XYZ file of C-alpha atoms in Angstrom:
662
model
C 0.000 0.003 0.002
C 1.420 3.413 -0.985
C 1.489 6.240 1.549
C -0.157 9.473 0.378
C 1.857 12.545 1.546
C -0.264 15.101 -0.299
C -2.964 15.642 2.341
C -1.335 18.770 3.792
C -1.106 20.298 0.332
C -4.714 19.395 -0.420
C -5.842 21.024 2.818
C -4.249 24.310 1.812
C -5.602 24.127 -1.736
C -9.128 23.293 -0.571
C -9.154 26.045 2.065
C -9.222 23.665 5.061
C -6.434 25.408 6.951
C -6.311 24.693 10.685
C -7.385 27.668 12.822
C -4.980 29.592 15.032
C -6.156 30.060 18.624
C -4.733 32.976 20.652
C -4.739 32.801 24.454
C -4.341 36.450 25.483
C -6.112 39.419 26.989
C -3.862 41.826 25.025
C -5.903 43.287 22.145
C -2.766 44.515 20.355
C -1.212 41.054 20.494
C -4.362 39.429 19.115
C -4.562 42.001 16.328
C -0.924 41.418 15.361
C -1.542 37.659 15.136
C -4.630 38.234 12.963
C -2.700 40.412 10.547
C 0.326 38.095 10.460
C -1.573 34.813 10.040
C -1.150 33.044 6.677
C -3.796 33.864 4.102
C -6.984 31.874 4.608
C -6.091 30.753 8.145
C -8.846 31.773 10.614
C -7.841 33.258 13.963
C -9.837 32.982 17.189
C -8.922 34.201 20.648
C -9.656 33.180 24.216
C -8.970 35.442 27.213
C -8.431 32.574 29.699
C -8.149 28.788 30.052
C -11.911 28.305 30.479
C -12.491 29.751 27.031
C -9.554 27.783 25.667
C -11.387 24.598 26.683
C -14.441 25.646 24.691
C -12.397 26.687 21.659
C -10.352 23.475 21.632
C -13.540 21.450 21.677
C -15.280 23.389 18.918
C -12.549 24.677 16.624
C -9.901 21.938 16.828
C -7.117 24.498 16.203
C -3.799 23.507 14.716
C -1.733 26.298 16.336
C -2.033 27.820 19.797
C -0.385 31.214 20.487
C -0.182 31.508 24.277
C 0.573 34.811 26.002
C 2.507 34.198 29.243
C 0.610 37.116 30.812
C -2.633 35.104 30.526
C -1.550 31.876 32.211
C -0.020 31.159 35.603
C 2.317 28.324 34.544
C 2.984 28.096 30.840
C 5.257 25.031 31.187
C 2.597 22.916 32.889
C -0.133 24.068 30.540
C 1.930 23.265 27.432
C 2.981 19.859 28.818
C -0.606 18.736 29.432
C -1.969 20.205 26.187
C 0.635 18.587 23.952
C 0.255 15.288 25.830
C -3.448 15.121 24.914
C -3.170 16.962 21.574
C 0.134 15.903 20.009
C -0.672 17.623 16.710
C -1.237 21.024 18.388
C 1.730 23.327 17.702
C 2.326 25.819 20.520
C 3.921 29.245 20.032
C 4.500 31.244 23.233
C 4.700 35.065 23.446
C 6.572 36.376 26.460
C 8.566 39.261 27.831
C 12.313 39.648 27.420
C 12.944 38.758 31.060
C 11.293 35.374 30.401
C 13.726 34.712 27.564
C 15.803 32.127 29.444
C 12.822 30.020 30.582
C 11.166 30.057 27.161
C 14.429 29.215 25.413
C 14.767 26.135 27.637
C 11.221 25.035 26.768
C 11.974 25.513 23.070
C 15.235 23.585 23.275
C 13.477 20.774 25.169
C 10.813 20.542 22.465
C 7.950 21.597 24.756
C 7.051 24.570 22.567
C 7.610 25.097 18.856
C 8.826 28.675 19.029
C 8.632 31.708 21.269
C 8.241 35.394 20.395
C 9.164 38.465 22.407
C 6.433 40.963 23.226
C 5.471 43.432 21.888
C 5.170 41.284 18.767
C 6.878 42.214 15.531
C 4.653 41.712 12.494
C 7.445 40.227 10.380
C 8.697 37.725 12.946
C 5.134 36.778 13.919
C 4.266 36.071 10.277
C 7.338 33.883 9.826
C 6.611 31.996 13.064
C 2.954 31.346 12.146
C 3.877 30.193 8.639
C 6.298 27.672 10.112
C 3.851 26.619 12.862
C 0.987 25.959 10.415
C 3.297 23.891 8.216
C 4.509 21.955 11.255
C 0.914 21.161 12.246
C 0.124 19.937 8.747
C 3.226 17.730 8.817
C 2.224 16.306 12.198
C -1.337 15.707 10.977
C -0.071 13.927 7.861
C 2.216 11.745 9.970
C -0.687 10.870 12.274
C -2.807 9.892 9.284
C -0.051 7.596 7.999
C 0.222 5.920 11.411
C -3.547 5.432 11.560
C -3.629 4.028 8.020
C -0.715 1.681 8.644
C -2.041 0.287 11.942
C -5.693 -0.142 10.891
C -6.915 -2.793 8.375
C -9.949 -1.982 6.272
C -13.115 -0.700 7.830
C -12.234 -1.813 11.347
C -9.164 0.406 11.352
C -11.201 3.354 10.206
C -13.764 2.750 12.953
C -11.013 2.498 15.564
C -9.618 5.837 14.383
C -13.036 7.520 14.615
C -13.763 5.983 18.003
C -10.382 7.098 19.372
C -10.863 10.736 18.405
C -14.493 10.613 19.456
C -13.417 9.570 22.929
C -10.820 12.338 22.946
C -13.456 14.912 22.052
C -15.846 13.554 24.692
C -13.206 13.799 27.432
C -11.905 17.161 26.310
C -13.622 19.234 28.989
C -12.369 16.865 31.695
C -8.811 17.247 30.438
C -8.977 21.043 30.289
C -10.534 21.099 33.739
C -7.573 19.090 34.965
C -5.203 21.561 33.334
C -6.926 24.475 34.985
C -7.010 22.718 38.360
C -3.367 21.674 38.143
C -2.113 25.069 37.099
C -4.102 27.220 39.499
C -4.571 25.068 42.614
C -1.189 23.455 43.159
C 2.033 25.211 43.885
C 4.294 22.285 43.135
C 5.588 21.531 39.662
C 3.540 18.839 37.921
C 5.428 15.732 37.150
C 6.346 15.888 33.507
C 8.307 13.055 31.980
C 11.864 14.204 31.304
C 12.650 14.940 27.707
C 15.760 13.249 26.391
C 17.303 14.869 23.341
C 18.858 12.253 21.114
C 20.843 13.527 18.124
C 19.180 12.507 14.920
C 20.165 12.690 11.316
C 18.589 15.452 9.253
C 15.080 14.536 8.193
C 14.844 11.747 10.780
C 11.482 11.074 12.374
C 10.540 10.321 15.923
C 9.276 6.812 16.781
C 5.876 6.253 15.276
C 6.646 8.334 12.194
C 5.998 11.788 13.780
C 8.540 14.288 12.435
C 10.958 15.773 14.962
C 10.329 19.412 15.865
C 12.852 21.600 14.025
C 15.556 23.534 15.856
C 14.205 27.131 16.069
C 17.704 28.614 16.105
C 18.600 26.850 12.859
C 15.294 27.930 11.356
C 15.980 31.582 12.166
C 19.532 31.310 10.821
C 18.265 29.790 7.574
C 15.786 32.640 7.139
C 18.506 35.159 7.941
C 20.800 33.685 5.279
C 18.031 33.868 2.703
C 17.357 37.524 3.566
C 21.086 38.273 3.379
C 21.322 36.637 -0.055
C 18.445 38.886 -1.202
C 20.310 42.004 0.052
C 17.702 42.559 2.776
C 20.351 43.607 5.262
C 18.411 45.947 7.582
C 15.070 46.364 5.785
C 12.206 45.506 5.852
C 11.747 45.578 9.596
C 11.190 42.147 11.107
C 12.210 40.333 7.930
C 15.728 41.663 7.413
C 18.882 39.625 7.875
C 19.807 41.770 10.883
C 16.468 41.191 12.662
C 16.537 37.457 11.957
C 20.142 37.049 13.135
C 19.230 38.974 16.283
C 16.223 36.694 16.758
C 18.502 33.662 16.542
C 20.876 35.265 19.017
C 17.981 35.866 21.421
C 17.162 32.148 21.239
C 20.806 31.172 21.734
C 23.047 33.954 23.089
C 26.098 31.743 22.446
C 25.397 31.190 18.751
C 28.606 32.116 16.977
C 26.875 31.782 13.621
C 24.357 34.464 14.597
C 27.155 36.755 15.829
C 29.104 36.234 12.610
C 25.939 36.952 10.640
C 25.421 40.292 12.398
C 29.066 41.176 11.726
C 28.572 40.341 8.024
C 25.552 42.668 7.921
C 27.676 45.478 9.388
C 30.349 44.726 6.757
C 27.772 45.314 4.035
C 26.579 48.560 5.613
C 30.146 49.846 5.855
C 30.705 48.959 2.204
C 27.854 51.335 1.398
C 29.460 54.002 3.579
C 32.771 53.646 1.737
C 30.995 53.927 -1.616
C 29.273 57.117 -0.418
C 32.630 58.548 0.669
C 34.175 57.805 -2.714
C 31.226 59.548 -4.371
C 31.747 62.556 -2.026
C 28.316 62.107 -0.431
C 29.560 62.937 3.038
C 26.188 63.278 4.779
C 25.015 59.887 3.491
C 28.333 58.285 4.500
C 28.125 59.665 8.054
C 24.510 58.512 8.426
C 25.417 55.012 7.201
C 28.439 54.772 9.500
C 26.316 55.743 12.494
C 23.810 53.029 11.574
C 26.628 50.485 11.563
C 27.951 51.835 14.864
C 24.535 51.392 16.480
C 24.589 47.722 15.462
C 28.194 46.908 16.378
C 30.229 49.673 17.984
C 33.299 47.410 18.201
C 33.634 46.766 14.481
C 37.330 47.217 13.545
C 36.650 49.285 10.393
C 34.786 52.029 12.231
C 37.975 53.754 13.392
C 39.376 53.766 9.856
C 36.166 55.186 8.381
C 35.971 57.844 11.113
C 39.432 58.976 10.007
C 38.320 59.030 6.378
C 35.263 61.106 7.279
C 37.450 63.604 9.165
C 39.738 63.943 6.138
C 36.769 64.401 3.826
C 35.414 67.115 6.113
C 38.733 68.965 5.964
C 38.803 68.636 2.186
C 35.290 70.033 1.908
C 36.192 72.904 4.216
C 39.133 73.800 2.011
C 36.967 73.513 -1.080
C 34.251 75.669 0.454
C 36.851 78.190 1.605
C 38.138 78.441 -1.946
C 34.612 78.971 -3.257
C 33.994 81.641 -0.625
C 37.254 83.370 -1.547
C 36.281 83.457 -5.213
C 32.860 84.872 -4.343
C 34.369 87.542 -2.071
C 36.800 88.690 -4.795
C 33.915 88.945 -7.268
C 31.893 91.050 -4.809
C 34.836 93.389 -4.170
C 35.308 93.960 -7.899
C 31.589 94.726 -8.200
C 31.739 97.140 -5.246
C 34.723 99.010 -6.729
C 32.920 99.405 -10.072
C 29.806 100.755 -8.369
C 31.844 103.141 -6.226
C 33.526 104.488 -9.373
C 30.126 105.003 -11.014
C 28.601 106.744 -7.999
C 26.215 103.915 -7.127
C 27.014 104.114 -3.427
C 23.692 103.553 -1.645
C 21.241 103.099 -4.497
C 19.650 101.317 -6.284
C 18.464 98.663 -3.872
C 20.384 95.361 -4.353
C 22.565 97.129 -6.913
C 24.734 99.448 -4.816
C 28.313 99.285 -3.584
C 26.971 99.037 -0.017
C 24.997 95.839 -0.856
C 28.062 94.159 -2.398
C 30.308 95.061 0.538
C 27.796 93.897 3.156
C 27.541 90.491 1.428
C 31.354 90.232 1.177
C 31.690 91.017 4.889
C 29.056 88.406 5.735
C 30.935 85.710 3.808
C 34.353 86.514 5.280
C 34.427 89.211 7.973
C 38.173 88.679 8.553
C 39.377 89.173 4.967
C 41.816 92.155 5.048
C 40.870 93.214 1.515
C 37.197 93.364 2.509
C 38.005 95.483 5.562
C 40.242 97.821 3.550
C 37.577 98.322 0.860
C 34.928 99.040 3.507
C 37.185 101.740 5.015
C 37.605 103.333 1.593
C 33.863 103.173 1.031
C 33.113 104.773 4.409
C 35.580 107.576 3.649
C 33.875 108.175 0.301
C 30.458 108.299 2.007
C 31.798 110.801 4.554
C 33.145 113.020 1.785
C 29.834 112.841 -0.099
C 28.013 113.798 3.109
C 30.304 116.836 3.505
C 29.696 117.911 -0.096
C 25.929 117.495 0.233
C 25.917 119.530 3.432
C 27.959 122.289 1.811
C 25.451 122.323 -1.024
C 22.533 122.603 1.382
C 21.147 119.111 0.739
C 20.583 118.007 4.328
C 18.514 114.943 3.398
C 21.278 113.522 1.167
C 23.936 114.332 3.769
C 21.905 112.475 6.400
C 21.622 109.399 4.153
C 25.373 109.328 3.517
C 26.116 109.675 7.231
C 23.748 106.826 8.117
C 25.334 104.641 5.410
C 28.814 105.249 6.821
C 27.601 104.372 10.320
C 26.032 101.163 8.985
C 29.399 100.104 7.613
C 30.937 100.579 11.058
C 32.720 103.883 10.494
C 33.410 105.991 13.577
C 36.268 108.263 12.443
C 36.834 111.870 13.392
C 35.970 113.078 9.879
C 32.527 111.493 10.081
C 31.980 112.915 13.564
C 32.821 116.396 12.276
C 30.319 116.062 9.451
C 27.655 114.883 11.921
C 28.248 117.951 14.121
C 27.995 120.270 11.126
C 24.839 118.489 10.019
C 23.242 118.935 13.459
C 24.179 122.643 13.561
C 22.841 123.203 10.074
C 19.584 121.521 10.964
C 19.143 123.585 14.160
C 19.925 126.871 12.381
C 17.360 126.257 9.615
C 14.722 128.977 9.182
C 10.972 128.178 9.586
C 9.459 126.781 6.463
C 12.825 126.048 4.831
C 12.764 123.046 2.586
C 15.130 120.134 2.995
C 17.309 121.271 0.105
C 17.690 124.874 1.291
C 20.936 125.933 3.013
C 20.119 128.128 6.010
C 23.318 128.198 7.993
C 24.368 131.475 9.574
C 27.686 131.761 7.656
C 25.739 131.769 4.396
C 24.288 135.222 5.243
C 26.189 138.474 5.281
C 25.926 140.667 8.367
C 25.454 143.756 6.238
C 22.573 142.285 4.254
C 20.564 140.747 7.116
C 16.892 141.486 6.637
C 14.765 142.741 9.498
C 12.529 140.193 11.100
C 8.959 140.189 9.963
C 6.163 140.119 12.534
C 5.593 136.483 11.801
C 9.248 135.752 12.224
C 9.333 137.674 15.469
C 6.376 135.700 16.724
C 8.055 132.439 15.697
C 11.220 133.480 17.421
C 9.338 134.102 20.613
C 8.064 130.494 20.643
C 9.787 127.149 20.179
C 11.715 126.520 16.966
C 9.723 123.622 15.527
C 12.148 122.936 12.680
C 14.976 122.700 15.164
C 12.952 120.256 17.259
C 12.335 118.085 14.181
C 16.045 118.182 13.386
C 16.903 117.189 16.960
C 14.684 114.096 16.764
C 16.305 113.095 13.484
C 19.751 113.587 14.939
C 18.974 111.339 17.896
C 17.676 108.711 15.470
C 20.921 108.946 13.529
C 22.941 108.634 16.722
C 20.901 105.625 17.838
C 19.729 107.389 20.986
C 16.228 105.955 20.850
C 15.130 105.928 24.509
C 18.368 106.891 26.244
C 19.553 109.138 27.773
C 16.402 110.211 29.593
C 15.275 113.669 28.568
C 17.501 113.823 25.488
C 16.452 110.720 23.546
C 14.518 110.546 20.290
C 11.436 109.386 22.200
C 11.545 112.306 24.673
C 12.250 114.932 22.002
C 9.447 113.530 19.838
C 7.066 113.861 22.795
C 8.096 117.549 23.112
C 7.537 118.057 19.385
C 4.059 116.573 19.566
C 3.203 118.858 22.454
C 4.527 121.985 20.718
C 3.209 121.218 17.229
C 0.712 118.335 17.263
C -0.348 119.015 13.665
C 3.090 119.013 12.059
C 3.265 116.138 9.497
C 6.868 115.439 10.474
C 5.645 114.222 13.875
C 3.793 111.248 12.377
C 6.684 110.478 10.053
C 9.185 110.506 12.923
C 6.841 108.474 15.141
C 6.555 105.777 12.479
C 10.339 105.703 11.969
C 11.108 105.655 15.695
C 8.547 102.917 16.373
C 10.060 100.731 13.635
C 13.594 101.309 14.940
C 12.514 100.486 18.483
C 10.798 97.305 17.305
C 13.907 96.191 15.400
C 16.106 96.916 18.413
C 13.689 95.003 20.642
C 13.947 91.930 18.429
C 17.745 92.165 18.404
C 17.742 92.256 22.193
C 15.336 89.287 22.221
C 17.690 87.275 20.017
C 20.547 88.171 22.363
C 18.388 86.879 25.270
C 18.325 90.348 26.865
C 14.651 89.910 27.589
C 14.185 92.830 29.997
C 15.762 95.259 27.546
C 13.679 93.761 24.735
C 10.484 94.287 26.739
C 11.498 97.902 27.415
C 12.124 98.625 23.714
C 8.941 96.899 22.505
C 6.887 98.805 25.095
C 8.417 102.072 23.851
C 7.608 101.099 20.249
C 4.008 100.499 21.312
C 3.818 103.824 23.134
C 5.254 105.775 20.194
C 3.660 104.089 17.183
C 0.901 101.651 18.097
C -1.314 102.993 15.306
C 1.467 102.564 12.749
C 2.917 99.175 13.700
C 0.147 97.570 15.750
C 0.262 94.010 14.258
C 4.065 93.887 14.268
C 4.195 95.060 17.873
C 1.615 92.455 18.956
C 3.639 89.717 17.223
C 6.828 90.913 18.897
C 5.140 90.804 22.318
C 3.971 87.228 21.670
C 7.418 86.209 20.438
C 8.998 87.672 23.560
C 6.700 85.651 25.821
C 7.495 82.460 23.882
C 11.237 83.184 23.924
C 11.187 83.720 27.672
C 9.304 80.470 28.247
C 11.641 78.513 25.988
C 14.693 79.997 27.681
C 13.209 79.142 31.064
C 12.758 75.528 29.989
C 16.278 75.311 28.594
C 17.877 76.931 31.620
C 15.758 74.819 33.965
C 18.127 71.853 33.856
C 17.065 68.759 35.805
C 18.830 65.520 36.569
C 18.228 62.794 34.008
C 17.440 60.478 36.928
C 14.308 62.534 37.645
C 12.891 61.735 34.200
C 11.357 58.396 33.235
C 13.655 56.689 30.763
C 12.081 54.098 28.473
C 15.236 53.139 26.593
C 18.813 53.180 27.799
C 21.954 52.404 25.779
C 25.218 51.950 27.669
C 28.253 53.704 26.180
C 30.938 51.587 24.527
C 34.266 51.710 26.364
C 36.872 53.096 23.895
C 39.458 50.448 23.031
C 42.371 52.870 23.327
C 41.336 53.868 26.856
C 40.723 50.234 27.841
C 44.169 49.134 26.664
C 45.849 51.979 28.562
C 43.743 51.419 31.679
C 42.255 54.920 31.587
C 39.088 55.567 33.597
C 37.032 58.735 33.896
C 33.672 60.396 33.494
C 31.732 62.700 31.174
C 29.060 65.191 32.203
C 26.502 65.827 29.463
C 23.629 68.249 28.998
C 20.865 67.379 26.543
C 17.295 68.212 25.595
C 14.420 65.742 25.877
C 12.137 66.696 22.997
C 8.358 66.534 22.996
C 8.403 63.044 21.407
C 10.830 61.657 24.006
C 13.921 61.641 21.784
C 17.213 63.279 22.741
C 18.724 66.272 20.961
C 21.259 69.086 21.536
C 23.723 66.849 23.377
C 26.774 68.726 24.619
C 29.691 67.962 26.909
C 29.745 70.231 29.966
C 32.734 68.688 31.678
C 34.892 65.590 31.386
C 37.842 63.925 33.069
C 40.086 63.281 31.268
C 39.092 65.580 28.413
C 38.391 64.258 24.894
C 38.756 60.579 25.843
C 35.226 59.339 26.532
C 33.289 62.282 25.010
C 32.288 60.676 21.696
C 31.255 57.373 23.283
C 29.099 59.168 25.843
C 27.414 61.387 23.225
C 26.624 58.443 20.936
C 25.043 56.520 23.794
C 22.901 59.368 25.145
C 21.608 60.224 21.675
C 19.996 56.769 21.600
C 18.187 57.189 24.938
C 14.439 57.626 24.956
C 12.254 59.193 27.668
C 8.605 59.584 28.390
C 7.669 63.078 27.122
C 7.646 65.776 29.798
C 4.278 67.448 30.304
C 3.471 70.787 31.932
C -0.075 72.089 32.252
C -1.305 69.217 30.099
C 1.045 69.990 27.189
C 4.266 68.309 26.136
C 7.328 70.518 26.510
C 11.042 70.225 25.908
C 13.154 69.646 28.998
C 16.850 70.249 29.506
C 18.604 67.555 31.561
C 22.074 66.566 32.727
C 23.760 63.263 33.426
C 27.236 62.103 34.412
C 28.451 58.856 32.827
C 31.295 57.025 34.546
C 33.766 54.874 32.627
C 35.261 52.196 34.869
C 37.325 49.197 33.829
C 35.724 47.103 36.561
C 32.182 48.027 35.476
C 33.047 47.414 31.824
C 34.292 43.925 32.605
């Protein structure tokens, strides 16, 4: 009689896949199993052993996924279940701290495979695929035994009667399991399992195939993923994840360790290729990925050196590019100066070119020399404009020279002459009219008209306007008290509330105060910023209302952020959900150097770590990099204040001790 081995295949083709039963109260775990189950395989769940009894009786599942959190003694439960249901394949999901116990049960053949919670979709799918296949193999072997031992119709009846009796006594068996697990404290007597080495493909007595070694199964899957270049992606199905899974099953597996090292080799090959292609950012990111996997890899030090050299090369290259750009800007500035395009047009003047050149390289001596020449030319143009009676042009040239940083005696002399000319201006004189006293001859002075006499008896409004403009030019916005632009503008408004210059000066002063307030805010001089913004509001609320309101809001936010950053707490006071120990540098280990590093860092609103900096270290520059790399991988529970997540500055001191490292 020939033995038919095609029943398992027929079951899959006909849609008669054995159900998967999940023993768990964890909804996320059940959902992961449902999504990861092979196509067409139904999934049911039971929250406790009582419901398991009902499901076993009704569903006759082929695979049981048991959550250790839902049973008091998984070893006893599995022993009794598999004794009465030898074709039931058991997969156990447990926590990492249960790893040792579950690994022993797997090695002893009590369970088919175990998974670490929370479940990974990829590893769960692979485990269920293998478990369903194992059940089908066991079922096929049981059918062959039944066919071989029974003759004709009598054998078939014996088979039916045997499983009928099993089904009838099912509730009694499950009741015994429940009673044994929950009422007795002693370990149930389970026959010892003797592992006898067998040749590949060998079967246990009675024709039942031997349960496969889970470590070898994971290694085989890892090799397949490696051959398909799935080194670190996709998650749960990559060579790295599968080698790590094998290492979790057997921490002494040299093959798994070698596999992880081979994955790192491949990642570093990509980093080297990126370096050769001058893609520095990609190379650094790839190297850091490899370092996270295996910080002791021997090629990391070499690649770190290569990255440092590439950085220096790029700096030199960028410096050369900057130098070329600066020389081009200086040539443009000289041409514009020769053509009289000093301050105008906008984005086309000598001033614009020189400001950009100074921004690119503020230490270039040629840039500084050209700026001095430009400032001298502006000062001379201001003097000429003043001599010609064009006060507005002279003022613009003076302000331009001040913007470039000029503070020479020649410019100061022009500013004094400009202030005197402005004060001595006659009422009603236009901005382009020279009204200085030396311009008039003593013998030709005209007698004052009645209107002029009346004006002379009161305040000189034009002089007051000129004084406000002078204080604006000098940058004396709110200081000194009584002689600032703000105070003089208040006097002008009192003396001549209807003069149009008052509104113009108020708008200008408010804008200048607002700009100065933002500069103080950026410099973290928050009290000074508040003072300047308040003055801007007082002077020109009707001109710059929206901008002032935004500045006030920005100041409040900046103060709060600074308070959070300066409010540094100990990292021990925060709840850490992931901790990575720093790798002891090989050079320090070989030389017997010990020390510590004190780090400050920011816990962001999503719990990740950013802005890591070394505050102090002993010895310096020995353990810094190792400490920074470790802390960057830490994760915390987000810090909340007033119901909202906020960033939190924290500090920690990491000690590097030879004894602790060993």
